PDB file of C-alpha atoms and ligand atoms in Angstrom:
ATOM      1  CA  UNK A   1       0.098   1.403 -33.690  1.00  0.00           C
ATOM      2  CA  UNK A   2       3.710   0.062 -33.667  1.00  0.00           C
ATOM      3  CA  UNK A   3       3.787  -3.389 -32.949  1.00  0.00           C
ATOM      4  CA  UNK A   4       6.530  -4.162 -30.151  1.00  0.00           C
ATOM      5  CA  UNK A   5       9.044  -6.961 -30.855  1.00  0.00           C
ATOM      6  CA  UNK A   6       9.139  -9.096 -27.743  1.00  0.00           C
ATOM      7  CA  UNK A   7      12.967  -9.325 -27.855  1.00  0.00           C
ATOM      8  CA  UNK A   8      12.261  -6.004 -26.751  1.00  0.00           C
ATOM      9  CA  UNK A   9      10.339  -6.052 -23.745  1.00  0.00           C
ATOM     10  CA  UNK A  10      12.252  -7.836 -20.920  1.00  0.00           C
ATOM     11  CA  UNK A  11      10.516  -9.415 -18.163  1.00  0.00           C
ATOM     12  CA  UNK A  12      10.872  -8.197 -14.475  1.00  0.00           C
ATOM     13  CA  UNK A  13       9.806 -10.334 -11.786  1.00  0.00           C
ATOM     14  CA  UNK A  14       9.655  -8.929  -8.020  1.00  0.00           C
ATOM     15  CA  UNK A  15      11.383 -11.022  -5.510  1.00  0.00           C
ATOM     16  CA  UNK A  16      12.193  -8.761  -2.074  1.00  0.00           C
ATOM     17  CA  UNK A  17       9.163  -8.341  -0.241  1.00  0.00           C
ATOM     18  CA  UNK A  18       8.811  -9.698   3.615  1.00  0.00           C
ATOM     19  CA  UNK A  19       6.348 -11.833   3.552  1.00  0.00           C
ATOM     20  CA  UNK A  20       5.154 -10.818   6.448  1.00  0.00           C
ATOM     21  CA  UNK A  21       1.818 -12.584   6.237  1.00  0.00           C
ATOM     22  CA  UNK A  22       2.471 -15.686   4.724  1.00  0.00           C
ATOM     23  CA  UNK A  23       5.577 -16.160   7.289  1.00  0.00           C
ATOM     24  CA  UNK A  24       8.001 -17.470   5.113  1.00  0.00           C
ATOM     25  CA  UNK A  25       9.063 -16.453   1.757  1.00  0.00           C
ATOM     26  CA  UNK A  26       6.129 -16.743  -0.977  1.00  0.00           C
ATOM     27  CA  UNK A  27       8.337 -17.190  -3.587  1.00  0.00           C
ATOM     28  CA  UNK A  28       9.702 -20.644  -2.156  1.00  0.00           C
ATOM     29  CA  UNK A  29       6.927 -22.256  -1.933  1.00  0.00           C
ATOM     30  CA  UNK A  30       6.345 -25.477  -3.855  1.00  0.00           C
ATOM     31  CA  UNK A  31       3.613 -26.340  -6.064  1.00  0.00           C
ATOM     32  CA  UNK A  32       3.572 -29.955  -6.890  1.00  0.00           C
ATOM     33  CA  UNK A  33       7.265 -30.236  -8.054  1.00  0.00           C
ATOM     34  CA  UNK A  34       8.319 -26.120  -8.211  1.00  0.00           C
ATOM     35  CA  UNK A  35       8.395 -23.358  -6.220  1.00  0.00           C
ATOM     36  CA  UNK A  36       6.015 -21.107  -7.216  1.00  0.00           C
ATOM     37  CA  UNK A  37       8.994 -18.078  -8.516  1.00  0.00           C
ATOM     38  CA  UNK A  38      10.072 -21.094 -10.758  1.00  0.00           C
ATOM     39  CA  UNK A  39       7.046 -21.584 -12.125  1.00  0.00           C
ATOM     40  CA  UNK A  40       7.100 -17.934 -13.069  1.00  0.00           C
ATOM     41  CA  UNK A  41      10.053 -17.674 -14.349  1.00  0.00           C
ATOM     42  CA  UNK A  42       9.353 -20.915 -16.651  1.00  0.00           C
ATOM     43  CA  UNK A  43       6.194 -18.908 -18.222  1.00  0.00           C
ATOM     44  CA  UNK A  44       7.986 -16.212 -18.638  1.00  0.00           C
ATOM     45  CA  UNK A  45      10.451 -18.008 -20.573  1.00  0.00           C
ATOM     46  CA  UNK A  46       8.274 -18.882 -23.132  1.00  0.00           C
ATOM     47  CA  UNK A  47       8.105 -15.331 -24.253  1.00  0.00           C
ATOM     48  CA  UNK A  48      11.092 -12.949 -22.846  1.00  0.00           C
ATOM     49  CA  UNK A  49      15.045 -13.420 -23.876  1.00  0.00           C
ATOM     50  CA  UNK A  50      15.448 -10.723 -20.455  1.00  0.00           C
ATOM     51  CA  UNK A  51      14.361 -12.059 -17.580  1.00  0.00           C
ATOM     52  CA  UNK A  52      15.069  -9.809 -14.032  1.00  0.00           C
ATOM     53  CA  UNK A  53      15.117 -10.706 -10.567  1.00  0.00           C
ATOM     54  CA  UNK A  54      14.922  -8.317  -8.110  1.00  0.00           C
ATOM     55  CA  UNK A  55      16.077  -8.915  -4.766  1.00  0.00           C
ATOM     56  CA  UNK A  56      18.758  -8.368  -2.225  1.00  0.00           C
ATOM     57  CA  UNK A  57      18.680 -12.395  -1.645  1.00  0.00           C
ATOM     58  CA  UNK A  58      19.687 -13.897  -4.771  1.00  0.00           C
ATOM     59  CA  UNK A  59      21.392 -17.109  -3.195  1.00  0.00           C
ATOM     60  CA  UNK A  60      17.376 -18.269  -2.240  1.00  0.00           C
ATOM     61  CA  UNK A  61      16.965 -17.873  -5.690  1.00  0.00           C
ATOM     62  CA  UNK A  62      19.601 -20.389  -6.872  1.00  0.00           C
ATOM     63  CA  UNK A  63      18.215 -22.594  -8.814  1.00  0.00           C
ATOM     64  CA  UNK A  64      17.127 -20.242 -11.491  1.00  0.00           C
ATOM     65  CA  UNK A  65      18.862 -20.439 -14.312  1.00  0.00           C
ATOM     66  CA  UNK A  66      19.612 -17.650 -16.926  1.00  0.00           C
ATOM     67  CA  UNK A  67      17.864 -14.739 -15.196  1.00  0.00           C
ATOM     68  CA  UNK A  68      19.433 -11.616 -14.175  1.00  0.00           C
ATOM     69  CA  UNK A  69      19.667 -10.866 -10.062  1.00  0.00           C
ATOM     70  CA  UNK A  70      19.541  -6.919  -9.527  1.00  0.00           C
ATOM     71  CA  UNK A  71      19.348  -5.170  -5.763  1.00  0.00           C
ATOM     72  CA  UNK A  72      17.117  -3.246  -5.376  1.00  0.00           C
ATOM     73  CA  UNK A  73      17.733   0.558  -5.845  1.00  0.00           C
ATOM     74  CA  UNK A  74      17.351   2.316  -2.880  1.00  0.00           C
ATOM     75  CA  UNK A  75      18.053   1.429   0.705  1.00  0.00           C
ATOM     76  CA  UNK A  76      15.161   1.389   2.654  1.00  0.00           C
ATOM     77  CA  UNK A  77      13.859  -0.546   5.453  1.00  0.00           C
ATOM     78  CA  UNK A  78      10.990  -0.525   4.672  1.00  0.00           C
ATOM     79  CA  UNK A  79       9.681  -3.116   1.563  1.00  0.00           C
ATOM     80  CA  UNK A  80       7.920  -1.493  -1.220  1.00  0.00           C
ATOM     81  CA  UNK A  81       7.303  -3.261  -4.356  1.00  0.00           C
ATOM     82  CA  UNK A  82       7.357   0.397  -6.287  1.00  0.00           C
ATOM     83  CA  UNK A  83      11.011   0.044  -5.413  1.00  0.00           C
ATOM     84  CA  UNK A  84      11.512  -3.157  -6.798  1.00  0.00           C
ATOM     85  CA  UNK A  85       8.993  -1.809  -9.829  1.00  0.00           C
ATOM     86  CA  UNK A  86      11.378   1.542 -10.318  1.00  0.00           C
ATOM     87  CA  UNK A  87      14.770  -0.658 -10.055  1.00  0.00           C
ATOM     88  CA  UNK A  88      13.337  -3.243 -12.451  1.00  0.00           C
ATOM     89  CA  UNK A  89      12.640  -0.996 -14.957  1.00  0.00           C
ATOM     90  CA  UNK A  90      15.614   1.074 -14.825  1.00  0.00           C
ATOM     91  CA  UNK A  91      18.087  -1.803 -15.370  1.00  0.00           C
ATOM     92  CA  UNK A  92      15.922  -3.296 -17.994  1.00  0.00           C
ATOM     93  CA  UNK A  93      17.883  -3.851 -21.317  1.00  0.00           C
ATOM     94  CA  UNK A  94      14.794  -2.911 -22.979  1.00  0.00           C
ATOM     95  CA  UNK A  95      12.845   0.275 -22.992  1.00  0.00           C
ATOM     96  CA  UNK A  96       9.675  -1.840 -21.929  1.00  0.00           C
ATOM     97  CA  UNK A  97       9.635  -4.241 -19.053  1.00  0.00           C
ATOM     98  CA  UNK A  98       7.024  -6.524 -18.419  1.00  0.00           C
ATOM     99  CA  UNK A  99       5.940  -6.876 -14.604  1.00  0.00           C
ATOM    100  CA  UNK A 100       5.087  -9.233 -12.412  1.00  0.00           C
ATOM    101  CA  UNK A 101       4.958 -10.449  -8.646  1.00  0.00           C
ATOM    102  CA  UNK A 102       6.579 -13.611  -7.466  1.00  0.00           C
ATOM    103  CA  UNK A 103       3.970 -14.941  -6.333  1.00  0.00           C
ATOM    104  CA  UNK A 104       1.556 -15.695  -9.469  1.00  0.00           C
ATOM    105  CA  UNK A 105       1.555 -19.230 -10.124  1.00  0.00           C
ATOM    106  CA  UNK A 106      -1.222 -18.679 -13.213  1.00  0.00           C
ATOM    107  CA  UNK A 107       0.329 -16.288 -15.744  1.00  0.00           C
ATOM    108  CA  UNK A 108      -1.019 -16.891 -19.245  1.00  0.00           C
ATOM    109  CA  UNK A 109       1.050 -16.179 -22.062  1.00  0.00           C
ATOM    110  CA  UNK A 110      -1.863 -15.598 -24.088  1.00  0.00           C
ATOM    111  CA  UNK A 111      -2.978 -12.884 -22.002  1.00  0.00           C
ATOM    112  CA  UNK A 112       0.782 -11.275 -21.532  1.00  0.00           C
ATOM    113  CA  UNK A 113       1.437 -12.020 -25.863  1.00  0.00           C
ATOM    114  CA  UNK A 114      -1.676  -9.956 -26.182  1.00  0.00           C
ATOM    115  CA  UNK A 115      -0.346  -7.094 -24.131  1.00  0.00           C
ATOM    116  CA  UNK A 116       3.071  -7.171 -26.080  1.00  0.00           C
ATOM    117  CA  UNK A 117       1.058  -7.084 -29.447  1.00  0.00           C
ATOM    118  CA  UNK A 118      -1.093  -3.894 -28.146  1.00  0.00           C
ATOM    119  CA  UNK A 119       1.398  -1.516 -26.300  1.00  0.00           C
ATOM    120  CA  UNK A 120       2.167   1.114 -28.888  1.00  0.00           C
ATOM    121  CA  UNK A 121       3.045   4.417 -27.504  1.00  0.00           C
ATOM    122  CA  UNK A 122       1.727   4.727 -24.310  1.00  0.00           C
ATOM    123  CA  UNK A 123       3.960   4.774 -21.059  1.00  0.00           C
ATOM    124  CA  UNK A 124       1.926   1.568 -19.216  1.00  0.00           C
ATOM    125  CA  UNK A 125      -0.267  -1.190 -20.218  1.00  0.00           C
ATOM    126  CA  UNK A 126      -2.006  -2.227 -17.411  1.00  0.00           C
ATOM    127  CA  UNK A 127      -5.291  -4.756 -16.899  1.00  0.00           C
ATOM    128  CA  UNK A 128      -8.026  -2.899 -15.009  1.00  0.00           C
ATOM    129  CA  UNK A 129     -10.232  -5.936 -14.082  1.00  0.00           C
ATOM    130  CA  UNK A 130     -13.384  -6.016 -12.193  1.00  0.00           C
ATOM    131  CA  UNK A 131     -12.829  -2.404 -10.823  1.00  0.00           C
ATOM    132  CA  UNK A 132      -9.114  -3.086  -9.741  1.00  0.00           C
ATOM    133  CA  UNK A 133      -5.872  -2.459 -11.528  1.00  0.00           C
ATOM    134  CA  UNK A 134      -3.358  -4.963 -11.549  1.00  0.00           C
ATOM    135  CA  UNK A 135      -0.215  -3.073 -11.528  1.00  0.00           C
ATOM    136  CA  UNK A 136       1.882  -6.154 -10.969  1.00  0.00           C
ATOM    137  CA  UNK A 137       0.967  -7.341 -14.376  1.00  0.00           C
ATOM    138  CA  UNK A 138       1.719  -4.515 -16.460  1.00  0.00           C
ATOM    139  CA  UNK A 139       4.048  -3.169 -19.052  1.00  0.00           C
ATOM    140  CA  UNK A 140       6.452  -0.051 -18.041  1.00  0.00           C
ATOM    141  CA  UNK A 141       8.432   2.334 -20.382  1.00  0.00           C
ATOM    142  CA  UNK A 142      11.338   3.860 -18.896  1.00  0.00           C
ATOM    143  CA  UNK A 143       9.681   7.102 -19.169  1.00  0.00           C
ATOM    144  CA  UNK A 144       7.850   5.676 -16.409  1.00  0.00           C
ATOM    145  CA  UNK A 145      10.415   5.985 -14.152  1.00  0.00           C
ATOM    146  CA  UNK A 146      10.634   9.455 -13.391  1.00  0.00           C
ATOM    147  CA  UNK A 147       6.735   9.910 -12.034  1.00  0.00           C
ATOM    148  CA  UNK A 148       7.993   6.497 -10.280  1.00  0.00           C
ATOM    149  CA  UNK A 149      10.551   8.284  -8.278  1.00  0.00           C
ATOM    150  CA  UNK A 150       8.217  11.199  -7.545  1.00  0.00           C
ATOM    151  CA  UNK A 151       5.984   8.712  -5.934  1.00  0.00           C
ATOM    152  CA  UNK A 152       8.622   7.351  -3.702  1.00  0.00           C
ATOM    153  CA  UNK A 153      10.246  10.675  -2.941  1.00  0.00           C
ATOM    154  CA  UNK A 154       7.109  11.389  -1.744  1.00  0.00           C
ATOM    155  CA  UNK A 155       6.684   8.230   0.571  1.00  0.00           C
ATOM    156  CA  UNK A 156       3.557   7.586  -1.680  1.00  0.00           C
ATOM    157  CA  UNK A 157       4.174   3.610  -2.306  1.00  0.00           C
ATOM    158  CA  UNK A 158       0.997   3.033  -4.271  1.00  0.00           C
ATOM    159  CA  UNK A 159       1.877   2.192  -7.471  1.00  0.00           C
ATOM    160  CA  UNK A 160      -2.089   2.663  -9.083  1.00  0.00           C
ATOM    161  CA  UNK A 161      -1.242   6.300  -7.971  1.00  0.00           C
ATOM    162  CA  UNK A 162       0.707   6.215 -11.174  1.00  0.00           C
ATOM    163  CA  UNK A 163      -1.834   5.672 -13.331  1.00  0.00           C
ATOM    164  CA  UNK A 164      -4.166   8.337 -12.529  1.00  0.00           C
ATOM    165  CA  UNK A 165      -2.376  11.261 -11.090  1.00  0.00           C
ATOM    166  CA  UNK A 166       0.411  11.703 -14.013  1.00  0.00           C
ATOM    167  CA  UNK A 167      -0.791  13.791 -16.714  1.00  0.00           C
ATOM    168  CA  UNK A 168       2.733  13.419 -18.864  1.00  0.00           C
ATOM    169  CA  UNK A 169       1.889   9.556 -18.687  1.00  0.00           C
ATOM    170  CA  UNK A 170      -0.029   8.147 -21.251  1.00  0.00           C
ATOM    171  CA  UNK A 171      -2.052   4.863 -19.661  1.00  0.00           C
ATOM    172  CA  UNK A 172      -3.667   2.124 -22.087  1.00  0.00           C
ATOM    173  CA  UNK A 173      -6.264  -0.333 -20.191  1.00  0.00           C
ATOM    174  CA  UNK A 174      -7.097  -3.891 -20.714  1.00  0.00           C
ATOM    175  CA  UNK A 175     -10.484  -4.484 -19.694  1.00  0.00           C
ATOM    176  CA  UNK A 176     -12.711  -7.612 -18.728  1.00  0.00           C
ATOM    177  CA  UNK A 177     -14.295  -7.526 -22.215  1.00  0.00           C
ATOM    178  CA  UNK A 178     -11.004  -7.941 -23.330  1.00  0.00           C
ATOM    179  CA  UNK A 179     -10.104 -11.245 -21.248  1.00  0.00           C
ATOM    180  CA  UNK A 180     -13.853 -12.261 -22.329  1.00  0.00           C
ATOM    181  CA  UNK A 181     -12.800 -12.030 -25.805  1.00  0.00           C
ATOM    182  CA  UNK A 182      -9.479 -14.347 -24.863  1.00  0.00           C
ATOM    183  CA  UNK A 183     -11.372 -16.652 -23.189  1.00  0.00           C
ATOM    184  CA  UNK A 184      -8.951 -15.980 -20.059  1.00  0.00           C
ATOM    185  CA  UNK A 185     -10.000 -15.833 -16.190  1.00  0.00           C
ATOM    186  CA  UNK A 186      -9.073 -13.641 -13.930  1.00  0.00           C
ATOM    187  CA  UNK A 187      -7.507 -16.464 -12.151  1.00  0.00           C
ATOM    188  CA  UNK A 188      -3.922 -15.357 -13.970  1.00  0.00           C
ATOM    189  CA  UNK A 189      -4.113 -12.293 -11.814  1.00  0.00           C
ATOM    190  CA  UNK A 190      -3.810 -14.633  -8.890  1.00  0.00           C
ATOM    191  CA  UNK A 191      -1.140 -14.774  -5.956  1.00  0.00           C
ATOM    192  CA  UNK A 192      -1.061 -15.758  -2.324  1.00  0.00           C
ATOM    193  CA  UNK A 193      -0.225 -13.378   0.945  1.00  0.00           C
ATOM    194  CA  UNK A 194      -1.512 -15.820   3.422  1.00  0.00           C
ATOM    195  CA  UNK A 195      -0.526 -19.917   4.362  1.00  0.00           C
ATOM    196  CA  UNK A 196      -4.867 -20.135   3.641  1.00  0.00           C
ATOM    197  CA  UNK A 197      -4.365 -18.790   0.098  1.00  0.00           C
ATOM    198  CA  UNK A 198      -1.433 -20.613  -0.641  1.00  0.00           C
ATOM    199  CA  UNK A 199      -3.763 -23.863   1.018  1.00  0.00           C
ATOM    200  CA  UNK A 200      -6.368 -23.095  -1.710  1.00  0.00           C
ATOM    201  CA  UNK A 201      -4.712 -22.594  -4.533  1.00  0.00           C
ATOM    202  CA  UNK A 202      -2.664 -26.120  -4.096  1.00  0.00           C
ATOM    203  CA  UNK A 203      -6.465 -27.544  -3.394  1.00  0.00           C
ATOM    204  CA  UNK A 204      -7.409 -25.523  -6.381  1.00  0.00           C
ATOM    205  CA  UNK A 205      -4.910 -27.227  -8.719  1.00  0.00           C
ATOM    206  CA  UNK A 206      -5.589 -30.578  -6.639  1.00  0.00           C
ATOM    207  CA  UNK A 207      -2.335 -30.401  -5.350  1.00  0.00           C
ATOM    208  CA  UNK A 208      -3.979 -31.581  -1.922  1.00  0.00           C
TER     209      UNK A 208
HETATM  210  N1  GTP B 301      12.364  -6.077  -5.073  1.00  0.00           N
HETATM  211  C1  GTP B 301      11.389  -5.854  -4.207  1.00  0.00           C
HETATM  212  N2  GTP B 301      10.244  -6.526  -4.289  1.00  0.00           N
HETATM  213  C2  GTP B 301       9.285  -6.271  -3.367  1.00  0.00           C
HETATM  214  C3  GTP B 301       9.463  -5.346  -2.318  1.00  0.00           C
HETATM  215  N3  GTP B 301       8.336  -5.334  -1.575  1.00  0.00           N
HETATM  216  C4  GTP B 301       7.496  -6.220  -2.134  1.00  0.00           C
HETATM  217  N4  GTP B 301       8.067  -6.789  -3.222  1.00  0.00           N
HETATM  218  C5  GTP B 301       7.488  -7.781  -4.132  1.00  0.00           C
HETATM  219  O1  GTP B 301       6.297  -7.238  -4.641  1.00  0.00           O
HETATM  220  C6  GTP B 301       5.298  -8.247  -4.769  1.00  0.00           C
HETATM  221  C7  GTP B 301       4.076  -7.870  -3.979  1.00  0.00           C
HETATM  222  O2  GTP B 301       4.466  -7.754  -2.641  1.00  0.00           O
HETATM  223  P1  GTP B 301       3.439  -7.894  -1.456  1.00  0.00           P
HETATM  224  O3  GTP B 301       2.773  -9.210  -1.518  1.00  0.00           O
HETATM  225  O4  GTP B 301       2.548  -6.706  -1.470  1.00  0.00           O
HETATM  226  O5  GTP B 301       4.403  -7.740  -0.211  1.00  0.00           O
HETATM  227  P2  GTP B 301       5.299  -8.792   0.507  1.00  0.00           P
HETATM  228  O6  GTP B 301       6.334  -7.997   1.231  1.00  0.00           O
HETATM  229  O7  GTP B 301       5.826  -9.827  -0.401  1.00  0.00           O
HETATM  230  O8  GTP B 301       4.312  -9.482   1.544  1.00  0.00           O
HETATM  231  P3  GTP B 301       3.766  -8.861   2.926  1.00  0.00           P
HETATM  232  O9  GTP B 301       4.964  -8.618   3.817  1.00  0.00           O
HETATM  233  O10 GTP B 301       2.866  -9.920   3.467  1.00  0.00           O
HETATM  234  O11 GTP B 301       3.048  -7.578   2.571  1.00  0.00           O
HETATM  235  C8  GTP B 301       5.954  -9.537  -4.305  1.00  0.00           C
HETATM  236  O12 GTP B 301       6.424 -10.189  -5.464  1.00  0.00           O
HETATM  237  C9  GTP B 301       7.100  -9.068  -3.437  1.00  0.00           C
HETATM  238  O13 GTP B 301       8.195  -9.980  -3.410  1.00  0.00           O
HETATM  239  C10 GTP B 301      10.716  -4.645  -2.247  1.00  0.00           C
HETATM  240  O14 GTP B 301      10.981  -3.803  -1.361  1.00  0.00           O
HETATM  241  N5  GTP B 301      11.636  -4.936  -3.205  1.00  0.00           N
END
């Protein structure tokens, strides 16, 4: 296996969904002193040089410093995070982009160094935890992005679709023995779609 350097994986972090169930923008929300896409951004600093936005909004997103802001790709009313996922990794300086939601407050960098070290050739690296993939914590290759446009073309926004249906991509899994062995919980897989969720994870923390 070829071991990737992690100058050359940038980071992609998904900032232009609705919110439509949390009722304000997820990204903005403060825990203890941050917003929660700040606090993402800061983990992700520990290990990526790139470090992508994408949204249409970047003046909410002000007060991050040395990240790139990219639009999304297509026009479309309706909000998809495959189209922030396909735009991310297409203006990724690097052939591998690492991906993530905005609104994950508990990334571990042990967890996303171990994915880094164990991508060799395939075209994802993506957790499969407890019976669910967790496609907003994964590692693209550009090659990806082809089968990614198929899928939108298609109006098929379900990005797991990708890693089943495409025989030309080659998918690697990280498993729960695999977080086991790291001594990780799932709890890095977190994020928050309602006001409740966002309630317990500040209670969770002791924020509250
Ligand atoms: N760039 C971009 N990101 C998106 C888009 N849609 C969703 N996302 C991001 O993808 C991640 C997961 O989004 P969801 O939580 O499923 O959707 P959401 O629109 O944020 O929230 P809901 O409206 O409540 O479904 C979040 O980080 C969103 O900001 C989009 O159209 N463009």
């Amino acid at each position: 296996m070829i071991k990737m350097d992690k100058k050359r994986i940038s980071a992609v972090v998904l900032a232009g969904g609705n919110s439509t169930r949390m009722g304000q923008n997820k990204a903005l929300l403060e825990l203890g002193s941050k917003t929660i896409i700040e606090r993402v951004v800061e983990i992700l600093k520990t290990t990526f040089e790139e470090i992508i936005i994408v949204t249409n909004t970047p003046k909410v997103y002000s007060m991050l410093k040395d990240v790139r802001f990219v639009p999304d790709c297509f026009e479309s009313r309706e909000k998809k995070s495959i189209i922030g996922l396909y735009t991310g990794i297409f203006e990724a300086e690097n052939n591998y982009a690492f991906v993530v939601a905005c609104d994950m407050p508990f990334l571990n960098t042990d967890l996303i160094n171990y994915m880094i070290d164990n991508i060799g050739d395939e075209d994802i690296l993506v957790p499969y935890i407890n019976g669910y993939y967790q496609p907003l914590h994964a590692i693209y290759n550009k090659s990806c992005l082809r089968s990614i446009r198929t899928l939108i073309d298609s109006k098929n926004y379900k990005i797991i679709d990708l890693f089943d249906y495409f025989d030309n991509l080659k998918v690697k899994k990280i498993n729960d023995e695999i977080l086991d062995r790291l001594n990780i919980t799932d709890s890095c897989f977190l994020n928050m779609n309602t006001y409740q969720e966002y309630i317990n994870i500040k209670q969770y923390i002791g924020f509250l």
